[in-house]
PDB file of C-alpha atoms in Angstrom:
ATOM      1  CA  UNK D   1     -21.484 -35.542   6.933  1.00 80.00           C
ATOM      2  CA  UNK D   2     -24.181 -38.067   8.522  1.00 89.00           C
ATOM      3  CA  UNK D   3     -27.021 -36.512   7.131  1.00 91.00           C
ATOM      4  CA  UNK D   4     -26.022 -37.453   3.271  1.00 92.00           C
ATOM      5  CA  UNK D   5     -24.989 -40.382   4.376  1.00 94.00           C
ATOM      6  CA  UNK D   6     -28.638 -41.255   6.059  1.00 94.00           C
ATOM      7  CA  UNK D   7     -30.598 -39.724   3.843  1.00 94.00           C
ATOM      8  CA  UNK D   8     -31.682 -36.185   5.348  1.00 95.00           C
ATOM      9  CA  UNK D   9     -31.939 -32.299   4.588  1.00 94.00           C
ATOM     10  CA  UNK D  10     -31.332 -31.202   7.849  1.00 94.00           C
ATOM     11  CA  UNK D  11     -30.437 -32.572  11.532  1.00 94.00           C
ATOM     12  CA  UNK D  12     -33.108 -34.483  12.697  1.00 96.00           C
ATOM     13  CA  UNK D  13     -31.955 -33.604  16.740  1.00 95.00           C
ATOM     14  CA  UNK D  14     -31.103 -30.095  16.726  1.00 88.00           C
ATOM     15  CA  UNK D  15     -31.584 -28.476  19.652  1.00 81.00           C
ATOM     16  CA  UNK D  16     -33.453 -25.299  18.857  1.00 78.00           C
ATOM     17  CA  UNK D  17     -37.416 -24.693  20.159  1.00 72.00           C
ATOM     18  CA  UNK D  18     -38.748 -25.730  15.536  1.00 78.00           C
ATOM     19  CA  UNK D  19     -42.495 -26.311  16.297  1.00 74.00           C
ATOM     20  CA  UNK D  20     -41.717 -28.258  13.207  1.00 84.00           C
ATOM     21  CA  UNK D  21     -40.258 -30.566  15.037  1.00 86.00           C
ATOM     22  CA  UNK D  22     -42.783 -30.784  17.806  1.00 83.00           C
ATOM     23  CA  UNK D  23     -44.033 -34.572  18.579  1.00 90.00           C
ATOM     24  CA  UNK D  24     -47.042 -34.683  20.152  1.00 89.00           C
ATOM     25  CA  UNK D  25     -47.019 -37.144  22.885  1.00 93.00           C
ATOM     26  CA  UNK D  26     -50.198 -37.574  25.479  1.00 93.00           C
ATOM     27  CA  UNK D  27     -48.871 -35.050  27.668  1.00 93.00           C
ATOM     28  CA  UNK D  28     -47.716 -32.282  25.400  1.00 92.00           C
ATOM     29  CA  UNK D  29     -51.165 -32.899  22.932  1.00 93.00           C
ATOM     30  CA  UNK D  30     -53.084 -32.403  27.243  1.00 95.00           C
ATOM     31  CA  UNK D  31     -50.876 -29.165  27.701  1.00 95.00           C
ATOM     32  CA  UNK D  32     -51.238 -27.188  23.639  1.00 94.00           C
ATOM     33  CA  UNK D  33     -55.290 -28.205  24.327  1.00 96.00           C
ATOM     34  CA  UNK D  34     -54.896 -26.113  28.482  1.00 96.00           C
ATOM     35  CA  UNK D  35     -53.087 -23.982  27.328  1.00 97.00           C
ATOM     36  CA  UNK D  36     -55.089 -22.604  23.930  1.00 96.00           C
ATOM     37  CA  UNK D  37     -58.345 -22.640  27.255  1.00 96.00           C
ATOM     38  CA  UNK D  38     -55.902 -20.266  28.771  1.00 95.00           C
ATOM     39  CA  UNK D  39     -55.370 -18.260  26.646  1.00 96.00           C
ATOM     40  CA  UNK D  40     -58.888 -18.407  24.748  1.00 94.00           C
ATOM     41  CA  UNK D  41     -60.525 -17.622  28.551  1.00 92.00           C
ATOM     42  CA  UNK D  42     -57.498 -15.094  29.850  1.00 92.00           C
ATOM     43  CA  UNK D  43     -57.324 -17.027  32.682  1.00 93.00           C
ATOM     44  CA  UNK D  44     -53.166 -17.667  34.058  1.00 95.00           C
ATOM     45  CA  UNK D  45     -51.858 -21.651  33.920  1.00 97.00           C
ATOM     46  CA  UNK D  46     -48.760 -23.430  34.992  1.00 98.00           C
ATOM     47  CA  UNK D  47     -46.758 -25.296  32.876  1.00 98.00           C
ATOM     48  CA  UNK D  48     -44.523 -27.233  34.930  1.00 97.00           C
ATOM     49  CA  UNK D  49     -41.550 -30.401  33.508  1.00 96.00           C
ATOM     50  CA  UNK D  50     -37.508 -31.427  33.142  1.00 94.00           C
ATOM     51  CA  UNK D  51     -35.500 -29.688  31.995  1.00 92.00           C
ATOM     52  CA  UNK D  52     -35.936 -30.372  28.495  1.00 90.00           C
ATOM     53  CA  UNK D  53     -39.346 -32.031  28.990  1.00 91.00           C
ATOM     54  CA  UNK D  54     -40.267 -29.747  25.262  1.00 88.00           C
ATOM     55  CA  UNK D  55     -41.808 -26.829  27.687  1.00 91.00           C
ATOM     56  CA  UNK D  56     -40.332 -23.695  25.473  1.00 86.00           C
ATOM     57  CA  UNK D  57     -41.160 -25.701  22.449  1.00 84.00           C
ATOM     58  CA  UNK D  58     -44.848 -25.659  23.436  1.00 89.00           C
ATOM     59  CA  UNK D  59     -44.940 -21.993  24.050  1.00 89.00           C
ATOM     60  CA  UNK D  60     -43.867 -21.506  20.837  1.00 86.00           C
ATOM     61  CA  UNK D  61     -46.030 -24.079  18.669  1.00 87.00           C
ATOM     62  CA  UNK D  62     -48.681 -22.369  21.216  1.00 92.00           C
ATOM     63  CA  UNK D  63     -47.966 -18.763  19.561  1.00 91.00           C
ATOM     64  CA  UNK D  64     -47.970 -20.264  16.200  1.00 89.00           C
ATOM     65  CA  UNK D  65     -51.615 -22.092  16.523  1.00 90.00           C
ATOM     66  CA  UNK D  66     -53.623 -19.071  18.623  1.00 92.00           C
ATOM     67  CA  UNK D  67     -52.399 -16.853  15.287  1.00 87.00           C
ATOM     68  CA  UNK D  68     -51.894 -13.076  14.377  1.00 90.00           C
ATOM     69  CA  UNK D  69     -55.030 -11.704  17.738  1.00 94.00           C
ATOM     70  CA  UNK D  70     -52.637 -13.152  20.122  1.00 95.00           C
ATOM     71  CA  UNK D  71     -49.874 -10.579  21.138  1.00 93.00           C
ATOM     72  CA  UNK D  72     -47.401 -13.034  23.006  1.00 93.00           C
ATOM     73  CA  UNK D  73     -44.637 -11.162  25.938  1.00 91.00           C
ATOM     74  CA  UNK D  74     -41.953 -13.561  26.525  1.00 92.00           C
ATOM     75  CA  UNK D  75     -39.594 -12.511  29.663  1.00 94.00           C
ATOM     76  CA  UNK D  76     -36.707 -15.088  29.766  1.00 91.00           C
ATOM     77  CA  UNK D  77     -34.753 -14.409  33.011  1.00 91.00           C
ATOM     78  CA  UNK D  78     -37.540 -13.299  35.813  1.00 94.00           C
ATOM     79  CA  UNK D  79     -34.534 -13.319  38.156  1.00 95.00           C
ATOM     80  CA  UNK D  80     -35.940  -9.699  38.418  1.00 95.00           C
ATOM     81  CA  UNK D  81     -37.003  -7.195  41.340  1.00 94.00           C
ATOM     82  CA  UNK D  82     -40.331  -6.176  41.274  1.00 94.00           C
ATOM     83  CA  UNK D  83     -39.727  -3.338  39.499  1.00 94.00           C
ATOM     84  CA  UNK D  84     -37.709  -4.685  36.737  1.00 94.00           C
ATOM     85  CA  UNK D  85     -40.193  -7.256  36.102  1.00 94.00           C
ATOM     86  CA  UNK D  86     -42.334  -4.643  36.046  1.00 92.00           C
ATOM     87  CA  UNK D  87     -40.941  -2.301  33.718  1.00 92.00           C
ATOM     88  CA  UNK D  88     -39.888  -5.568  31.612  1.00 92.00           C
ATOM     89  CA  UNK D  89     -43.957  -6.427  31.047  1.00 91.00           C
ATOM     90  CA  UNK D  90     -44.705  -3.177  30.687  1.00 90.00           C
ATOM     91  CA  UNK D  91     -42.024  -2.914  27.616  1.00 89.00           C
ATOM     92  CA  UNK D  92     -43.106  -5.836  26.321  1.00 86.00           C
ATOM     93  CA  UNK D  93     -46.696  -4.321  26.481  1.00 81.00           C
ATOM     94  CA  UNK D  94     -45.873  -1.284  23.710  1.00 72.00           C
ATOM     95  CA  UNK D  95     -44.622   1.467  26.148  1.00 72.00           C
ATOM     96  CA  UNK D  96     -41.211   1.737  24.536  1.00 77.00           C
ATOM     97  CA  UNK D  97     -39.740   4.146  28.008  1.00 81.00           C
ATOM     98  CA  UNK D  98     -40.794   2.834  30.799  1.00 85.00           C
ATOM     99  CA  UNK D  99     -41.704   4.894  34.070  1.00 84.00           C
ATOM    100  CA  UNK D 100     -39.832   4.681  37.215  1.00 86.00           C
ATOM    101  CA  UNK D 101     -42.414   5.061  39.073  1.00 89.00           C
ATOM    102  CA  UNK D 102     -44.954   2.230  40.288  1.00 90.00           C
ATOM    103  CA  UNK D 103     -48.347   4.013  39.963  1.00 91.00           C
ATOM    104  CA  UNK D 104     -47.121   6.146  36.732  1.00 91.00           C
ATOM    105  CA  UNK D 105     -46.259   2.288  35.178  1.00 89.00           C
ATOM    106  CA  UNK D 106     -49.690   0.625  36.839  1.00 89.00           C
ATOM    107  CA  UNK D 107     -51.291   3.444  34.688  1.00 90.00           C
ATOM    108  CA  UNK D 108     -49.098   3.222  31.511  1.00 89.00           C
ATOM    109  CA  UNK D 109     -49.762  -0.669  31.744  1.00 89.00           C
ATOM    110  CA  UNK D 110     -53.605  -0.378  31.715  1.00 89.00           C
ATOM    111  CA  UNK D 111     -53.586   1.557  29.257  1.00 90.00           C
ATOM    112  CA  UNK D 112     -52.105  -0.465  26.723  1.00 91.00           C
ATOM    113  CA  UNK D 113     -54.135  -3.003  28.406  1.00 91.00           C
ATOM    114  CA  UNK D 114     -57.234  -1.548  27.116  1.00 91.00           C
ATOM    115  CA  UNK D 115     -55.724  -0.225  23.766  1.00 92.00           C
ATOM    116  CA  UNK D 116     -54.806  -3.558  22.693  1.00 92.00           C
ATOM    117  CA  UNK D 117     -58.214  -5.362  23.566  1.00 91.00           C
ATOM    118  CA  UNK D 118     -59.293  -2.731  21.363  1.00 93.00           C
ATOM    119  CA  UNK D 119     -58.169  -3.750  18.557  1.00 94.00           C
ATOM    120  CA  UNK D 120     -58.874  -6.806  18.679  1.00 93.00           C
ATOM    121  CA  UNK D 121     -55.228  -8.387  20.120  1.00 93.00           C
ATOM    122  CA  UNK D 122     -54.895 -10.912  23.922  1.00 94.00           C
ATOM    123  CA  UNK D 123     -51.465  -9.923  24.844  1.00 95.00           C
ATOM    124  CA  UNK D 124     -50.174 -13.764  26.585  1.00 96.00           C
ATOM    125  CA  UNK D 125     -47.508 -13.439  29.224  1.00 95.00           C
ATOM    126  CA  UNK D 126     -45.451 -15.570  29.242  1.00 96.00           C
ATOM    127  CA  UNK D 127     -42.792 -16.415  32.146  1.00 96.00           C
ATOM    128  CA  UNK D 128     -40.088 -18.849  31.582  1.00 95.00           C
ATOM    129  CA  UNK D 129     -37.949 -19.989  33.380  1.00 95.00           C
ATOM    130  CA  UNK D 130     -40.097 -19.050  36.461  1.00 96.00           C
ATOM    131  CA  UNK D 131     -38.209 -21.139  39.417  1.00 97.00           C
ATOM    132  CA  UNK D 132     -35.484 -18.461  38.789  1.00 96.00           C
ATOM    133  CA  UNK D 133     -37.717 -15.688  40.188  1.00 96.00           C
ATOM    134  CA  UNK D 134     -35.986 -14.267  43.691  1.00 92.00           C
ATOM    135  CA  UNK D 135     -38.612 -12.933  45.336  1.00 87.00           C
ATOM    136  CA  UNK D 136     -42.245 -13.326  46.514  1.00 92.00           C
ATOM    137  CA  UNK D 137     -42.954 -10.468  45.806  1.00 94.00           C
ATOM    138  CA  UNK D 138     -42.643 -10.293  42.160  1.00 95.00           C
ATOM    139  CA  UNK D 139     -45.400 -13.784  42.782  1.00 95.00           C
ATOM    140  CA  UNK D 140     -47.973 -10.248  44.352  1.00 94.00           C
ATOM    141  CA  UNK D 141     -47.363  -8.586  41.693  1.00 94.00           C
ATOM    142  CA  UNK D 142     -47.584 -11.714  39.305  1.00 94.00           C
ATOM    143  CA  UNK D 143     -50.862 -12.036  40.876  1.00 92.00           C
ATOM    144  CA  UNK D 144     -52.254  -8.468  40.580  1.00 90.00           C
ATOM    145  CA  UNK D 145     -52.105  -8.676  37.087  1.00 88.00           C
ATOM    146  CA  UNK D 146     -54.226 -10.698  36.857  1.00 85.00           C
ATOM    147  CA  UNK D 147     -56.160  -7.771  38.088  1.00 85.00           C
ATOM    148  CA  UNK D 148     -56.475  -5.939  35.287  1.00 86.00           C
ATOM    149  CA  UNK D 149     -59.520  -6.774  33.435  1.00 81.00           C
ATOM    150  CA  UNK D 150     -62.684  -5.451  32.127  1.00 76.00           C
ATOM    151  CA  UNK D 151     -66.675  -6.024  33.813  1.00 64.00           C
ATOM    152  CA  UNK D 152     -66.508  -9.261  32.586  1.00 70.00           C
ATOM    153  CA  UNK D 153     -63.421 -10.297  30.846  1.00 78.00           C
ATOM    154  CA  UNK D 154     -59.715  -9.790  31.361  1.00 88.00           C
ATOM    155  CA  UNK D 155     -57.335  -8.271  29.962  1.00 91.00           C
ATOM    156  CA  UNK D 156     -54.083 -10.397  29.940  1.00 93.00           C
ATOM    157  CA  UNK D 157     -53.449 -14.290  29.866  1.00 95.00           C
ATOM    158  CA  UNK D 158     -50.419 -14.873  32.480  1.00 96.00           C
ATOM    159  CA  UNK D 159     -48.525 -18.292  31.190  1.00 97.00           C
ATOM    160  CA  UNK D 160     -45.319 -19.727  34.317  1.00 97.00           C
ATOM    161  CA  UNK D 161     -43.352 -22.165  33.222  1.00 97.00           C
ATOM    162  CA  UNK D 162     -40.633 -24.032  34.959  1.00 97.00           C
ATOM    163  CA  UNK D 163     -38.589 -26.841  36.264  1.00 96.00           C
ATOM    164  CA  UNK D 164     -40.077 -28.990  38.692  1.00 96.00           C
ATOM    165  CA  UNK D 165     -39.146 -27.172  41.716  1.00 96.00           C
ATOM    166  CA  UNK D 166     -41.438 -24.803  41.266  1.00 97.00           C
ATOM    167  CA  UNK D 167     -44.735 -25.856  42.314  1.00 95.00           C
ATOM    168  CA  UNK D 168     -42.748 -27.027  45.756  1.00 95.00           C
ATOM    169  CA  UNK D 169     -42.006 -22.850  45.985  1.00 96.00           C
ATOM    170  CA  UNK D 170     -45.180 -22.139  44.777  1.00 96.00           C
ATOM    171  CA  UNK D 171     -46.995 -25.029  47.281  1.00 96.00           C
ATOM    172  CA  UNK D 172     -45.514 -23.239  50.748  1.00 95.00           C
ATOM    173  CA  UNK D 173     -48.520 -21.334  52.476  1.00 95.00           C
ATOM    174  CA  UNK D 174     -47.835 -18.353  52.050  1.00 94.00           C
ATOM    175  CA  UNK D 175     -48.511 -18.407  48.030  1.00 95.00           C
ATOM    176  CA  UNK D 176     -51.819 -19.375  48.511  1.00 95.00           C
ATOM    177  CA  UNK D 177     -53.326 -16.056  47.687  1.00 93.00           C
ATOM    178  CA  UNK D 178     -51.432 -17.488  43.975  1.00 94.00           C
ATOM    179  CA  UNK D 179     -52.565 -20.487  44.077  1.00 94.00           C
ATOM    180  CA  UNK D 180     -55.782 -20.015  43.941  1.00 94.00           C
ATOM    181  CA  UNK D 181     -55.241 -17.313  40.561  1.00 93.00           C
ATOM    182  CA  UNK D 182     -54.247 -20.770  38.516  1.00 95.00           C
ATOM    183  CA  UNK D 183     -56.792 -21.681  36.876  1.00 95.00           C
ATOM    184  CA  UNK D 184     -54.580 -24.307  35.272  1.00 96.00           C
ATOM    185  CA  UNK D 185     -51.689 -26.160  36.724  1.00 96.00           C
ATOM    186  CA  UNK D 186     -50.359 -28.477  34.528  1.00 97.00           C
ATOM    187  CA  UNK D 187     -46.766 -30.645  34.462  1.00 96.00           C
ATOM    188  CA  UNK D 188     -45.325 -32.540  31.081  1.00 95.00           C
ATOM    189  CA  UNK D 189     -43.751 -35.425  31.729  1.00 94.00           C
ATOM    190  CA  UNK D 190     -41.731 -37.979  29.582  1.00 96.00           C
ATOM    191  CA  UNK D 191     -42.048 -39.961  27.188  1.00 96.00           C
ATOM    192  CA  UNK D 192     -42.892 -44.027  27.080  1.00 97.00           C
ATOM    193  CA  UNK D 193     -40.924 -46.216  25.547  1.00 97.00           C
ATOM    194  CA  UNK D 194     -43.831 -45.999  22.813  1.00 97.00           C
ATOM    195  CA  UNK D 195     -43.194 -42.564  22.689  1.00 97.00           C
ATOM    196  CA  UNK D 196     -39.659 -42.887  22.612  1.00 98.00           C
ATOM    197  CA  UNK D 197     -39.887 -44.862  19.391  1.00 97.00           C
ATOM    198  CA  UNK D 198     -42.701 -42.016  17.951  1.00 97.00           C
ATOM    199  CA  UNK D 199     -40.708 -39.392  18.445  1.00 97.00           C
ATOM    200  CA  UNK D 200     -36.997 -40.366  17.098  1.00 98.00           C
ATOM    201  CA  UNK D 201     -39.550 -41.751  13.681  1.00 97.00           C
ATOM    202  CA  UNK D 202     -41.613 -38.516  13.757  1.00 97.00           C
ATOM    203  CA  UNK D 203     -38.132 -36.349  13.675  1.00 96.00           C
ATOM    204  CA  UNK D 204     -35.939 -37.934  11.712  1.00 97.00           C
ATOM    205  CA  UNK D 205     -38.923 -38.089   8.720  1.00 96.00           C
ATOM    206  CA  UNK D 206     -39.765 -33.944   9.243  1.00 96.00           C
ATOM    207  CA  UNK D 207     -36.112 -33.999   8.823  1.00 96.00           C
ATOM    208  CA  UNK D 208     -36.268 -35.998   5.084  1.00 95.00           C
ATOM    209  CA  UNK D 209     -35.273 -39.163   6.651  1.00 94.00           C
ATOM    210  CA  UNK D 210     -37.300 -42.917   7.069  1.00 92.00           C
ATOM    211  CA  UNK D 211     -38.481 -43.750  10.131  1.00 93.00           C
ATOM    212  CA  UNK D 212     -37.206 -47.714  11.120  1.00 94.00           C
ATOM    213  CA  UNK D 213     -32.693 -46.369  11.299  1.00 96.00           C
ATOM    214  CA  UNK D 214     -33.303 -46.894  15.136  1.00 97.00           C
ATOM    215  CA  UNK D 215     -33.536 -50.818  15.270  1.00 97.00           C
ATOM    216  CA  UNK D 216     -35.818 -51.683  18.549  1.00 97.00           C
ATOM    217  CA  UNK D 217     -33.492 -52.438  21.331  1.00 97.00           C
ATOM    218  CA  UNK D 218     -31.214 -48.855  20.289  1.00 98.00           C
ATOM    219  CA  UNK D 219     -34.566 -47.284  21.442  1.00 98.00           C
ATOM    220  CA  UNK D 220     -34.932 -49.283  24.740  1.00 97.00           C
ATOM    221  CA  UNK D 221     -30.377 -48.291  24.950  1.00 96.00           C
ATOM    222  CA  UNK D 222     -32.139 -44.127  23.978  1.00 97.00           C
ATOM    223  CA  UNK D 223     -35.271 -44.827  26.306  1.00 97.00           C
ATOM    224  CA  UNK D 224     -32.802 -45.548  29.365  1.00 95.00           C
ATOM    225  CA  UNK D 225     -30.258 -43.020  28.582  1.00 95.00           C
ATOM    226  CA  UNK D 226     -32.083 -40.155  28.733  1.00 95.00           C
ATOM    227  CA  UNK D 227     -35.089 -41.493  30.737  1.00 95.00           C
ATOM    228  CA  UNK D 228     -37.612 -40.788  27.785  1.00 96.00           C
ATOM    229  CA  UNK D 229     -36.532 -36.801  28.326  1.00 95.00           C
ATOM    230  CA  UNK D 230     -36.849 -35.741  24.499  1.00 94.00           C
ATOM    231  CA  UNK D 231     -33.939 -33.092  25.078  1.00 93.00           C
ATOM    232  CA  UNK D 232     -32.043 -36.077  25.973  1.00 94.00           C
ATOM    233  CA  UNK D 233     -33.335 -38.593  23.000  1.00 96.00           C
ATOM    234  CA  UNK D 234     -31.917 -35.491  21.139  1.00 95.00           C
ATOM    235  CA  UNK D 235     -28.086 -35.637  22.787  1.00 95.00           C
ATOM    236  CA  UNK D 236     -28.317 -39.659  22.596  1.00 96.00           C
ATOM    237  CA  UNK D 237     -29.098 -40.192  19.094  1.00 97.00           C
ATOM    238  CA  UNK D 238     -27.233 -37.734  16.973  1.00 96.00           C
ATOM    239  CA  UNK D 239     -24.598 -39.166  18.906  1.00 95.00           C
ATOM    240  CA  UNK D 240     -25.220 -42.419  17.721  1.00 97.00           C
ATOM    241  CA  UNK D 241     -25.507 -41.215  13.810  1.00 97.00           C
ATOM    242  CA  UNK D 242     -22.419 -39.423  14.172  1.00 96.00           C
ATOM    243  CA  UNK D 243     -21.091 -43.108  15.958  1.00 96.00           C
ATOM    244  CA  UNK D 244     -23.310 -45.035  12.877  1.00 96.00           C
ATOM    245  CA  UNK D 245     -21.957 -42.614   9.734  1.00 96.00           C
ATOM    246  CA  UNK D 246     -18.182 -43.362  11.417  1.00 95.00           C
ATOM    247  CA  UNK D 247     -18.723 -47.044  11.683  1.00 95.00           C
ATOM    248  CA  UNK D 248     -20.360 -46.746   8.218  1.00 94.00           C
ATOM    249  CA  UNK D 249     -23.441 -48.800   9.583  1.00 95.00           C
ATOM    250  CA  UNK D 250     -26.978 -48.642   7.776  1.00 94.00           C
ATOM    251  CA  UNK D 251     -28.751 -48.870  11.069  1.00 95.00           C
ATOM    252  CA  UNK D 252     -28.272 -47.947  14.581  1.00 97.00           C
ATOM    253  CA  UNK D 253     -27.993 -51.278  17.012  1.00 97.00           C
ATOM    254  CA  UNK D 254     -28.241 -51.243  21.140  1.00 97.00           C
ATOM    255  CA  UNK D 255     -24.546 -52.650  20.758  1.00 96.00           C
ATOM    256  CA  UNK D 256     -23.527 -48.906  18.697  1.00 96.00           C
ATOM    257  CA  UNK D 257     -25.769 -47.038  21.367  1.00 96.00           C
ATOM    258  CA  UNK D 258     -24.729 -49.228  24.757  1.00 95.00           C
ATOM    259  CA  UNK D 259     -20.764 -48.023  23.059  1.00 94.00           C
ATOM    260  CA  UNK D 260     -21.515 -44.313  23.558  1.00 94.00           C
ATOM    261  CA  UNK D 261     -22.059 -45.058  27.344  1.00 88.00           C
ATOM    262  CA  UNK D 262     -19.162 -44.003  29.279  1.00 82.00           C
ATOM    263  CA  UNK D 263     -19.432 -40.598  26.259  1.00 79.00           C
ATOM    264  CA  UNK D 264     -22.956 -39.529  27.634  1.00 77.00           C
ATOM    265  CA  UNK D 265     -22.296 -40.179  31.335  1.00 65.00           C
ATOM    266  CA  UNK D 266     -19.488 -36.956  30.726  1.00 54.00           C
ATOM    267  CA  UNK D 267     -21.247 -35.346  28.555  1.00 55.00           C
TER     268      UNK D 267
END
């Protein structure tokens, strides 16, 4: 369909978090650099951003960047009780059948972390959609994970990723002990208009196409509709390419993007 018409070898605006398509805006570069520091120092970080701003893609890029000496453990659904959470973490650290008592469970985790350390591996716990954590006690368990350490270093890096409401939740006074453990707290902002143009051209080139397919006034419209959020930019751009293919237009202009307004508002 539109891929052949516009000269792409693959879809330029796919929804999957492919690190090849990670456009490093100033904010994304800063986020990636800070998370690298957290992993190198085995610290605790929080990364927040609106839905679709690229948090998950950054975590995948971080995993690819850090190399084989880092072992990433992902908790993708944090709606768990404290024990469920600890058993999920323990399972990801090589305990296939985690203990059912908390005391035994913590000992298993300690043994696993120390064994990984002796093998030259640095475990990294990434908790996605952290704003969904249902219980303050789970936050306490996350905080206590930073107690796994030797005399001179921690044994585990922890990254919490979530939507902006996570910042609101953790601003409450009862989370002061939790906040004190956080070394890096970074909020990922949407792209600027200029970055939106660069983002579109970057992804089209990765997909085998050429920059400039979207006229400057079309980019302005895409920015208006998307608010600079990459996932929304992908949605608008894909719909524009489909419409452009249907019209057999060589370029995507503002009039074409504007014609999608009602469709995008209700999507």
